[in-house]
Structures are given as C-alpha cells and as structure tokens.
Amino acid sequence: MVRPGEASHSFIPIRPTAYIWRARLMGAKARSLLTVPDFSGTVFAVLSTTVYLLSSGREMLWVALEGLPAHRRCLLASFQPGPLKAGQSFFIQNNCLRIGQDVAIALDQAREWEPSAVGPGQAEPLPMVNTCLQELFAALPVPGKDAGLGQAIPMILAIASGRDMTTFLPDSLVARAFGSLGEMARASISQDMAQVARKGRELVGLGPGLTPSGDDFLGGLLFAAHFLKTAYPESFCWEQEAVTDLVEWAQTQTNPLSHAILSDLALGHGPEPLHDVVNSLLTGQDLECVREAVTRLLGIGHTSGWDMLAGMLTGMLLITGFFPRT
C-alpha cells in the first residue's frame, strides 16, 4: 500500500487510515444503480478479492480487485477489502461509493464495460459452430474432483455422442445431480427448453457457497440458449415463459447474490470470459482463442467457472440436434 505523500493513480489519501480508491471499470448495471438518488444498502459478503453489496431495494452489485473478470454488476478497483465486514452500510456521497468507515471508491473516472454480442446474421453457419464445439470438447482439460459440476462434462459429451456414462461416486455432487444433468442434456439436444426448465428446478440451490454449483450450471446453460436464440432466431424459437417462470421461482430457493447472477445469465449477461467463450464459438474463432477464454473462465471462484462451463456446453447441445450423432 502507498502511504500518504507517495504518488499513486489508484487512490487518493484522505487520512492516515482511510483512502479514496478509484474505480477503473464499471459494468452498465452497476453504473445505473450507483446513479440512483439515495442509493444505499449493506455489505452482503466479503471475500479476499471481492465485496458484495445488497441495496435497500434488493439489488446486488460488487466491488472486485482490478484484473478480475468484468461483469455488468461489477466495479473493478485497486482497493483493500480487509477492514470490511458483512452488515456494514454503504452509500453514495460526492460521486464516491462509501463502504463502512474506512473505504471510499471514486466513481468519476471509471470506464463503462459492455460485452460484445453476436446478433442475427453475424454468427457463422451452424455446421461450422458445431465443428468448433466438438473441437472444444476434445481439447478441454480433464475436470478434477474440485471442479464441481464440471465433473459432468465427460457425461455431457457422452450423451452428445449417443453414449451413456454412469461412473460417478455415489457421494459426489455430480452423482446427486446425475439424473437431472442427463435429462437436461438430452432435452437440449431435442431443443425442448420446457423440459430443461422443469429439470432445472432440481438444480437450484444445489451445492455449497455463495453461488451454488447447481445455480452456476443452470445459468451457464440458459446463457448459451439465450445467445443461440439471439444469433439464430429462425432456428431456435422456443417460448420463453418456462425459462422466465424458472428464474422467478428460483428467487425463493437460493440466496440473493446467486439469484441475481442466475437472472442475469438467463438474459445473456455474464462474466467477461463466458461472453468470450460463446462469442468465439459463434464466430468461428480458432481453437486456441476459445481455449484462452475457457482458461480465464475456469479461474472464476472455487468451482463457478467449471460449473458455468459445463452448463454452457450443455446449452450448446441445442446445436447438435441438427446433426447426426456419431
């Protein structure tokens, strides 16, 4: 940490024990929330690199260290979350986000982050995207026991190839979700989003942590489905009511942070690396480009990156229904 009197572009000293840190990047949702008059609330949770904030209107946003993935609800800044605790108040004052008594983050120089999106007519033909998807399946690292529902990726690939795979330990998280995951993969191949939504209810809240693995998996699947429907509206035209009902129902089944992230994913808003993976697949980028985005995705959370990847790959099976399985 730079002490008073030392030069820094990350924060401005205001007293020996407190600093104003500068936000460098801000998601569009975070910016819209932080400009609401009298926006305030409490600290929801504090991790070593991220502080999650819950507003009095039940909106979620977070402040994370520079270098972590961007998100529409996120501010990225070089700051020290150490003194903060859950339950402390936050509010906006003089274009600064003030959290507790010792942390203030200036908002005036933050650039707005908006992810790129692939719209109608901008994606490659589905046969090319399917080829890229198969290449990615073949190039993925083997998920270990600490990969959450990412351990289901071999099973997802097996189902996509017309095979069965039933070799999970009975006490593993994947074993608990085994039937639901398999049915969701098969429903994706059949483009039966109503069945996906029905089975998705069995995953909501499944697993430990601030964002349970079941929520992250389901969010990744709905994220992929959203972008396929957006990029290929003539090929993917299911009704959205089942998905909307699922997300609304999930609000009472999981915590506010996980529900906010799940809701965003269903609408096509996710962490930057997940956008990059899907965009790379839809635009036919070379495999190395896709793998780089996957590596960054897998760095999110304890298992969240793996969980979202497994869900996204399951959602991408919506493509494979157009092609014969080998």
Short mmCIF file of C-alpha atoms in Angstrom, two decimals:
data_model
loop_
_atom_site.label_atom_id
_atom_site.label_comp_id
_atom_site.label_asym_id
_atom_site.label_seq_id
_atom_site.Cartn_x
_atom_site.Cartn_y
_atom_site.Cartn_z
CA MET A 1 0.00 0.00 0.00
CA VAL A 2 1.21 3.50 -0.79
CA ARG A 3 1.37 5.76 2.28
CA PRO A 4 0.34 9.43 2.42
CA GLY A 5 2.69 11.58 0.40
CA GLU A 6 3.55 8.85 -2.10
CA ALA A 7 2.31 9.08 -5.68
CA SER A 8 -0.46 6.77 -6.86
CA HIS A 9 -3.02 6.66 -9.65
CA SER A 10 -5.16 4.08 -7.78
CA PHE A 11 -6.20 6.05 -4.71
CA ILE A 12 -6.03 9.43 -3.00
CA PRO A 13 -5.06 9.57 0.70
CA ILE A 14 -7.60 11.41 2.83
CA ARG A 15 -6.31 10.49 6.30
CA PRO A 16 -3.67 8.08 7.59
CA THR A 17 -6.11 5.18 7.98
CA ALA A 18 -8.52 5.76 5.10
CA TYR A 19 -8.22 6.26 1.35
CA ILE A 20 -10.34 7.08 -1.64
CA TRP A 21 -9.65 4.38 -4.19
CA ARG A 22 -10.53 4.89 -7.85
CA ALA A 23 -12.81 2.56 -9.79
CA ARG A 24 -11.26 1.87 -13.19
CA LEU A 25 -14.01 -0.19 -14.85
CA MET A 26 -17.73 -0.36 -14.17
CA GLY A 27 -20.45 -2.57 -15.61
CA ALA A 28 -23.53 -0.96 -17.11
CA LYS A 29 -25.86 -2.31 -14.42
CA ALA A 30 -23.55 -1.11 -11.65
CA ARG A 31 -23.44 2.37 -13.20
CA SER A 32 -27.23 2.56 -13.46
CA LEU A 33 -27.62 1.52 -9.82
CA LEU A 34 -24.98 3.88 -8.49
CA THR A 35 -26.66 6.89 -10.12
CA VAL A 36 -29.99 6.27 -8.37
CA PRO A 37 -30.65 9.05 -5.82
CA ASP A 38 -30.02 7.92 -2.22
CA PHE A 39 -28.73 4.51 -3.40
CA SER A 40 -27.57 2.64 -0.29
CA GLY A 41 -27.63 -0.70 1.47
CA THR A 42 -25.42 -3.13 3.38
CA VAL A 43 -22.43 -5.36 2.76
CA PHE A 44 -23.74 -8.83 1.87
CA ALA A 45 -20.44 -10.73 1.97
CA VAL A 46 -16.69 -10.07 1.99
CA LEU A 47 -14.14 -12.29 0.27
CA SER A 48 -10.40 -11.73 -0.11
CA THR A 49 -10.79 -10.05 -3.51
CA THR A 50 -14.47 -9.04 -3.69
CA VAL A 51 -17.06 -7.21 -1.62
CA TYR A 52 -20.71 -7.97 -2.41
CA LEU A 53 -23.27 -5.23 -1.74
CA LEU A 54 -27.05 -5.59 -1.37
CA SER A 55 -29.07 -2.41 -1.77
CA SER A 56 -32.13 -1.48 0.24
CA GLY A 57 -34.10 -2.24 -2.95
CA ARG A 58 -32.65 -5.81 -3.04
CA GLU A 59 -30.32 -5.10 -5.99
CA MET A 60 -26.90 -6.76 -5.96
CA LEU A 61 -23.56 -5.39 -7.11
CA TRP A 62 -19.95 -5.92 -6.13
CA VAL A 63 -16.51 -4.32 -5.99
CA ALA A 64 -13.63 -6.55 -7.11
CA LEU A 65 -9.90 -6.11 -7.49
CA GLU A 66 -8.57 -4.93 -10.83
CA GLY A 67 -7.65 -7.87 -13.04
CA LEU A 68 -10.68 -9.96 -12.11
CA PRO A 69 -13.40 -10.56 -14.73
CA ALA A 70 -15.71 -7.71 -15.63
CA HIS A 71 -19.47 -8.10 -15.16
CA ARG A 72 -22.38 -5.74 -15.62
CA ARG A 73 -22.89 -5.58 -11.82
CA CYS A 74 -19.20 -5.11 -11.00
CA LEU A 75 -16.82 -2.26 -10.22
CA LEU A 76 -13.13 -3.03 -10.66
CA ALA A 77 -10.71 -1.07 -8.48
CA SER A 78 -7.42 -1.45 -6.60
CA PHE A 79 -8.65 -1.44 -3.01
CA GLN A 80 -8.22 -3.27 0.29
CA PRO A 81 -11.35 -5.18 1.37
CA GLY A 82 -9.72 -6.35 4.62
CA PRO A 83 -11.43 -3.96 7.09
CA LEU A 84 -14.92 -4.58 5.71
CA LYS A 85 -17.49 -6.90 7.27
CA ALA A 86 -20.92 -8.18 6.33
CA GLY A 87 -23.69 -5.95 7.63
CA GLN A 88 -21.80 -2.67 7.32
CA SER A 89 -23.62 0.10 5.47
CA PHE A 90 -22.75 1.66 2.12
CA PHE A 91 -23.99 4.81 0.40
CA ILE A 92 -23.10 7.29 -2.36
CA GLN A 93 -21.56 10.64 -1.43
CA ASN A 94 -19.86 13.17 -3.72
CA ASN A 95 -19.62 10.63 -6.56
CA CYS A 96 -17.91 8.15 -4.22
CA LEU A 97 -19.12 4.76 -3.09
CA ARG A 98 -18.51 4.74 0.68
CA ILE A 99 -18.45 1.36 2.44
CA GLY A 100 -18.19 1.22 6.19
CA GLN A 101 -15.97 3.85 7.83
CA ASP A 102 -12.70 3.20 6.03
CA VAL A 103 -13.35 2.51 2.34
CA ALA A 104 -14.38 5.02 -0.32
CA ILE A 105 -14.22 4.39 -4.07
CA ALA A 106 -14.32 7.31 -6.50
CA LEU A 107 -16.56 6.63 -9.49
CA ASP A 108 -15.87 9.61 -11.73
CA GLN A 109 -13.06 8.07 -13.82
CA ALA A 110 -14.49 4.59 -14.29
CA ARG A 111 -14.89 3.41 -17.88
CA GLU A 112 -18.11 1.53 -18.64
CA TRP A 113 -17.74 -2.12 -19.64
CA GLU A 114 -20.11 -3.56 -22.22
CA PRO A 115 -19.55 -7.07 -23.60
CA SER A 116 -19.61 -7.72 -27.31
CA ALA A 117 -22.59 -9.66 -28.61
CA VAL A 118 -23.27 -11.72 -31.74
CA GLY A 119 -26.54 -10.71 -33.35
CA PRO A 120 -28.60 -12.13 -36.23
CA GLY A 121 -26.54 -12.52 -39.36
CA GLN A 122 -23.24 -12.09 -37.51
CA ALA A 123 -22.62 -15.70 -36.48
CA GLU A 124 -21.07 -18.43 -38.60
CA PRO A 125 -23.33 -21.14 -40.09
CA LEU A 126 -24.40 -23.75 -37.55
CA PRO A 127 -22.32 -26.58 -39.10
CA MET A 128 -19.14 -24.56 -38.50
CA VAL A 129 -20.18 -23.71 -34.94
CA ASN A 130 -20.92 -27.38 -34.30
CA THR A 131 -17.43 -28.28 -35.53
CA CYS A 132 -15.90 -25.68 -33.20
CA LEU A 133 -17.94 -27.09 -30.32
CA GLN A 134 -16.73 -30.63 -30.97
CA GLU A 135 -13.13 -29.42 -31.15
CA LEU A 136 -13.55 -27.65 -27.83
CA PHE A 137 -14.98 -30.78 -26.17
CA ALA A 138 -11.93 -32.73 -27.35
CA ALA A 139 -9.46 -30.08 -26.14
CA LEU A 140 -10.83 -29.48 -22.64
CA PRO A 141 -8.69 -30.40 -19.62
CA VAL A 142 -9.92 -33.35 -17.58
CA PRO A 143 -12.02 -31.97 -14.70
CA GLY A 144 -10.78 -32.99 -11.26
CA LYS A 145 -12.67 -33.62 -8.04
CA ASP A 146 -12.57 -29.90 -7.25
CA ALA A 147 -14.41 -28.96 -10.46
CA GLY A 148 -17.94 -29.09 -9.05
CA LEU A 149 -20.48 -29.95 -11.72
CA GLY A 150 -17.68 -29.55 -14.26
CA GLN A 151 -17.08 -33.21 -13.48
CA ALA A 152 -20.18 -33.89 -15.56
CA ILE A 153 -18.57 -32.68 -18.80
CA PRO A 154 -17.47 -36.23 -19.85
CA MET A 155 -21.05 -37.38 -19.30
CA ILE A 156 -22.39 -34.46 -21.34
CA LEU A 157 -20.02 -35.33 -24.16
CA ALA A 158 -21.02 -38.99 -23.98
CA ILE A 159 -24.71 -38.11 -24.26
CA ALA A 160 -23.97 -35.77 -27.17
CA SER A 161 -22.27 -38.72 -28.89
CA GLY A 162 -25.17 -41.09 -28.24
CA ARG A 163 -23.45 -42.98 -25.42
CA ASP A 164 -24.15 -43.37 -21.70
CA MET A 165 -21.75 -42.74 -18.82
CA THR A 166 -22.53 -43.69 -15.22
CA THR A 167 -19.21 -43.79 -13.35
CA PHE A 168 -19.60 -41.10 -10.67
CA LEU A 169 -19.01 -41.76 -6.99
CA PRO A 170 -22.28 -42.08 -5.04
CA ASP A 171 -21.33 -39.29 -2.59
CA SER A 172 -20.20 -36.78 -5.20
CA LEU A 173 -22.08 -33.62 -6.11
CA VAL A 174 -22.41 -34.86 -9.69
CA ALA A 175 -23.98 -38.11 -8.50
CA ARG A 176 -26.65 -36.15 -6.63
CA ALA A 177 -27.48 -34.25 -9.82
CA PHE A 178 -26.75 -37.10 -12.23
CA GLY A 179 -30.31 -37.78 -13.39
CA SER A 180 -31.19 -34.10 -13.79
CA LEU A 181 -28.00 -33.32 -15.71
CA GLY A 182 -28.53 -36.21 -18.10
CA GLU A 183 -32.15 -35.27 -18.78
CA MET A 184 -31.21 -31.63 -19.35
CA ALA A 185 -28.52 -32.65 -21.84
CA ARG A 186 -30.97 -34.84 -23.75
CA ALA A 187 -33.63 -32.13 -23.64
CA SER A 188 -31.11 -29.66 -25.06
CA ILE A 189 -30.36 -31.98 -27.97
CA SER A 190 -34.12 -32.19 -28.58
CA GLN A 191 -34.47 -28.38 -28.23
CA ASP A 192 -37.05 -28.97 -25.51
CA MET A 193 -36.49 -25.88 -23.36
CA ALA A 194 -39.67 -26.55 -21.37
CA GLN A 195 -38.13 -29.83 -20.16
CA VAL A 196 -34.82 -28.08 -19.50
CA ALA A 197 -36.64 -25.61 -17.27
CA ARG A 198 -38.55 -28.34 -15.45
CA LYS A 199 -35.41 -30.32 -14.64
CA GLY A 200 -33.52 -27.12 -13.90
CA ARG A 201 -35.62 -26.66 -10.77
CA GLU A 202 -33.88 -29.71 -9.32
CA LEU A 203 -30.51 -27.92 -9.51
CA VAL A 204 -31.39 -24.55 -7.95
CA GLY A 205 -29.55 -24.12 -4.65
CA LEU A 206 -27.60 -27.38 -5.08
CA GLY A 207 -24.13 -27.19 -3.56
CA PRO A 208 -22.31 -25.00 -1.05
CA GLY A 209 -21.06 -21.43 -1.29
CA LEU A 210 -22.37 -18.02 -2.27
CA THR A 211 -23.19 -19.30 -5.76
CA PRO A 212 -24.12 -22.99 -5.53
CA SER A 213 -22.90 -25.22 -8.36
CA GLY A 214 -26.43 -26.00 -9.47
CA ASP A 215 -27.20 -22.31 -9.96
CA ASP A 216 -23.98 -21.69 -11.90
CA PHE A 217 -24.57 -24.72 -14.14
CA LEU A 218 -28.15 -23.70 -14.85
CA GLY A 219 -27.07 -20.12 -15.53
CA GLY A 220 -24.41 -21.25 -18.00
CA LEU A 221 -26.98 -23.35 -19.88
CA LEU A 222 -29.51 -20.51 -20.07
CA PHE A 223 -26.76 -18.11 -21.15
CA ALA A 224 -25.85 -20.31 -24.12
CA ALA A 225 -29.52 -20.79 -25.03
CA HIS A 226 -30.09 -17.02 -24.96
CA PHE A 227 -27.27 -16.34 -27.40
CA LEU A 228 -28.19 -19.16 -29.76
CA LYS A 229 -31.75 -17.86 -29.94
CA THR A 230 -30.44 -14.30 -30.47
CA ALA A 231 -27.93 -15.23 -33.17
CA TYR A 232 -30.18 -17.74 -35.00
CA PRO A 233 -33.79 -16.61 -34.44
CA GLU A 234 -35.08 -18.71 -37.34
CA SER A 235 -33.51 -21.92 -35.98
CA PHE A 236 -34.19 -21.51 -32.25
CA CYS A 237 -37.67 -20.22 -31.48
CA TRP A 238 -38.89 -21.75 -28.21
CA GLU A 239 -41.25 -19.88 -25.89
CA GLN A 240 -39.54 -18.00 -23.05
CA GLU A 241 -42.32 -18.46 -20.49
CA ALA A 242 -40.84 -21.65 -18.99
CA VAL A 243 -37.44 -20.01 -18.51
CA THR A 244 -38.99 -16.85 -17.04
CA ASP A 245 -41.07 -18.89 -14.60
CA LEU A 246 -37.99 -20.90 -13.57
CA VAL A 247 -35.95 -17.79 -12.79
CA GLU A 248 -38.81 -16.19 -10.84
CA TRP A 249 -39.37 -19.40 -8.85
CA ALA A 250 -35.64 -19.64 -8.05
CA GLN A 251 -35.75 -16.35 -6.15
CA THR A 252 -37.07 -18.11 -3.05
CA GLN A 253 -34.82 -21.17 -3.46
CA THR A 254 -31.34 -19.62 -3.34
CA ASN A 255 -29.58 -16.58 -1.88
CA PRO A 256 -29.91 -13.02 -3.35
CA LEU A 257 -26.42 -12.98 -4.90
CA SER A 258 -26.80 -16.29 -6.68
CA HIS A 259 -30.28 -15.41 -7.88
CA ALA A 260 -29.07 -12.08 -9.30
CA ILE A 261 -26.29 -13.85 -11.21
CA LEU A 262 -28.66 -16.57 -12.43
CA SER A 263 -31.21 -13.98 -13.58
CA ASP A 264 -28.51 -12.09 -15.47
CA LEU A 265 -27.18 -15.22 -17.14
CA ALA A 266 -30.67 -16.14 -18.36
CA LEU A 267 -30.82 -12.70 -20.03
CA GLY A 268 -27.37 -13.06 -21.61
CA HIS A 269 -25.37 -11.12 -19.00
CA GLY A 270 -22.40 -12.97 -17.54
CA PRO A 271 -18.74 -12.62 -16.62
CA GLU A 272 -16.46 -11.42 -19.40
CA PRO A 273 -14.75 -14.79 -20.06
CA LEU A 274 -18.09 -16.55 -20.55
CA HIS A 275 -19.06 -13.97 -23.16
CA ASP A 276 -15.71 -14.53 -24.84
CA VAL A 277 -16.14 -18.33 -24.96
CA VAL A 278 -19.61 -18.18 -26.53
CA ASN A 279 -18.71 -15.34 -28.91
CA SER A 280 -15.60 -17.23 -30.03
CA LEU A 281 -17.65 -20.35 -30.76
CA LEU A 282 -20.37 -18.47 -32.64
CA THR A 283 -17.91 -16.51 -34.77
CA GLY A 284 -15.69 -19.50 -35.62
CA GLN A 285 -12.54 -18.32 -33.86
CA ASP A 286 -9.58 -20.68 -33.86
CA LEU A 287 -9.40 -23.26 -31.10
CA GLU A 288 -6.55 -21.52 -29.27
CA CYS A 289 -8.65 -18.37 -28.91
CA VAL A 290 -11.53 -20.39 -27.44
CA ARG A 291 -9.19 -22.24 -25.07
CA GLU A 292 -7.73 -18.98 -23.77
CA ALA A 293 -11.22 -17.76 -22.91
CA VAL A 294 -12.01 -21.10 -21.25
CA THR A 295 -8.86 -20.84 -19.11
CA ARG A 296 -9.95 -17.41 -17.86
CA LEU A 297 -13.46 -18.72 -17.20
CA LEU A 298 -12.13 -21.62 -15.13
CA GLY A 299 -10.35 -19.13 -12.86
CA ILE A 300 -13.66 -17.78 -11.52
CA GLY A 301 -14.48 -18.81 -7.97
CA HIS A 302 -13.79 -22.17 -6.39
CA THR A 303 -15.90 -24.16 -8.85
CA SER A 304 -18.07 -21.48 -10.51
CA GLY A 305 -16.02 -21.35 -13.71
CA TRP A 306 -16.24 -25.11 -14.17
CA ASP A 307 -19.95 -25.11 -13.28
CA MET A 308 -20.78 -22.39 -15.81
CA LEU A 309 -18.65 -24.07 -18.47
CA ALA A 310 -20.46 -27.38 -18.00
CA GLY A 311 -23.83 -25.62 -18.19
CA MET A 312 -22.80 -23.61 -21.24
CA LEU A 313 -21.65 -26.76 -23.05
CA THR A 314 -24.96 -28.42 -22.21
CA GLY A 315 -26.82 -25.42 -23.61
CA MET A 316 -24.71 -25.54 -26.77
CA LEU A 317 -26.05 -29.07 -27.37
CA LEU A 318 -29.10 -27.27 -28.76
CA ILE A 319 -26.98 -27.06 -31.92
CA THR A 320 -26.26 -30.77 -32.12
CA GLY A 321 -29.89 -31.68 -32.68
CA PHE A 322 -29.45 -30.52 -36.27
CA PHE A 323 -26.64 -33.01 -36.92
CA PRO A 324 -26.33 -36.82 -36.76
CA ARG A 325 -24.52 -38.11 -33.69
CA THR A 326 -21.53 -40.40 -34.12
#
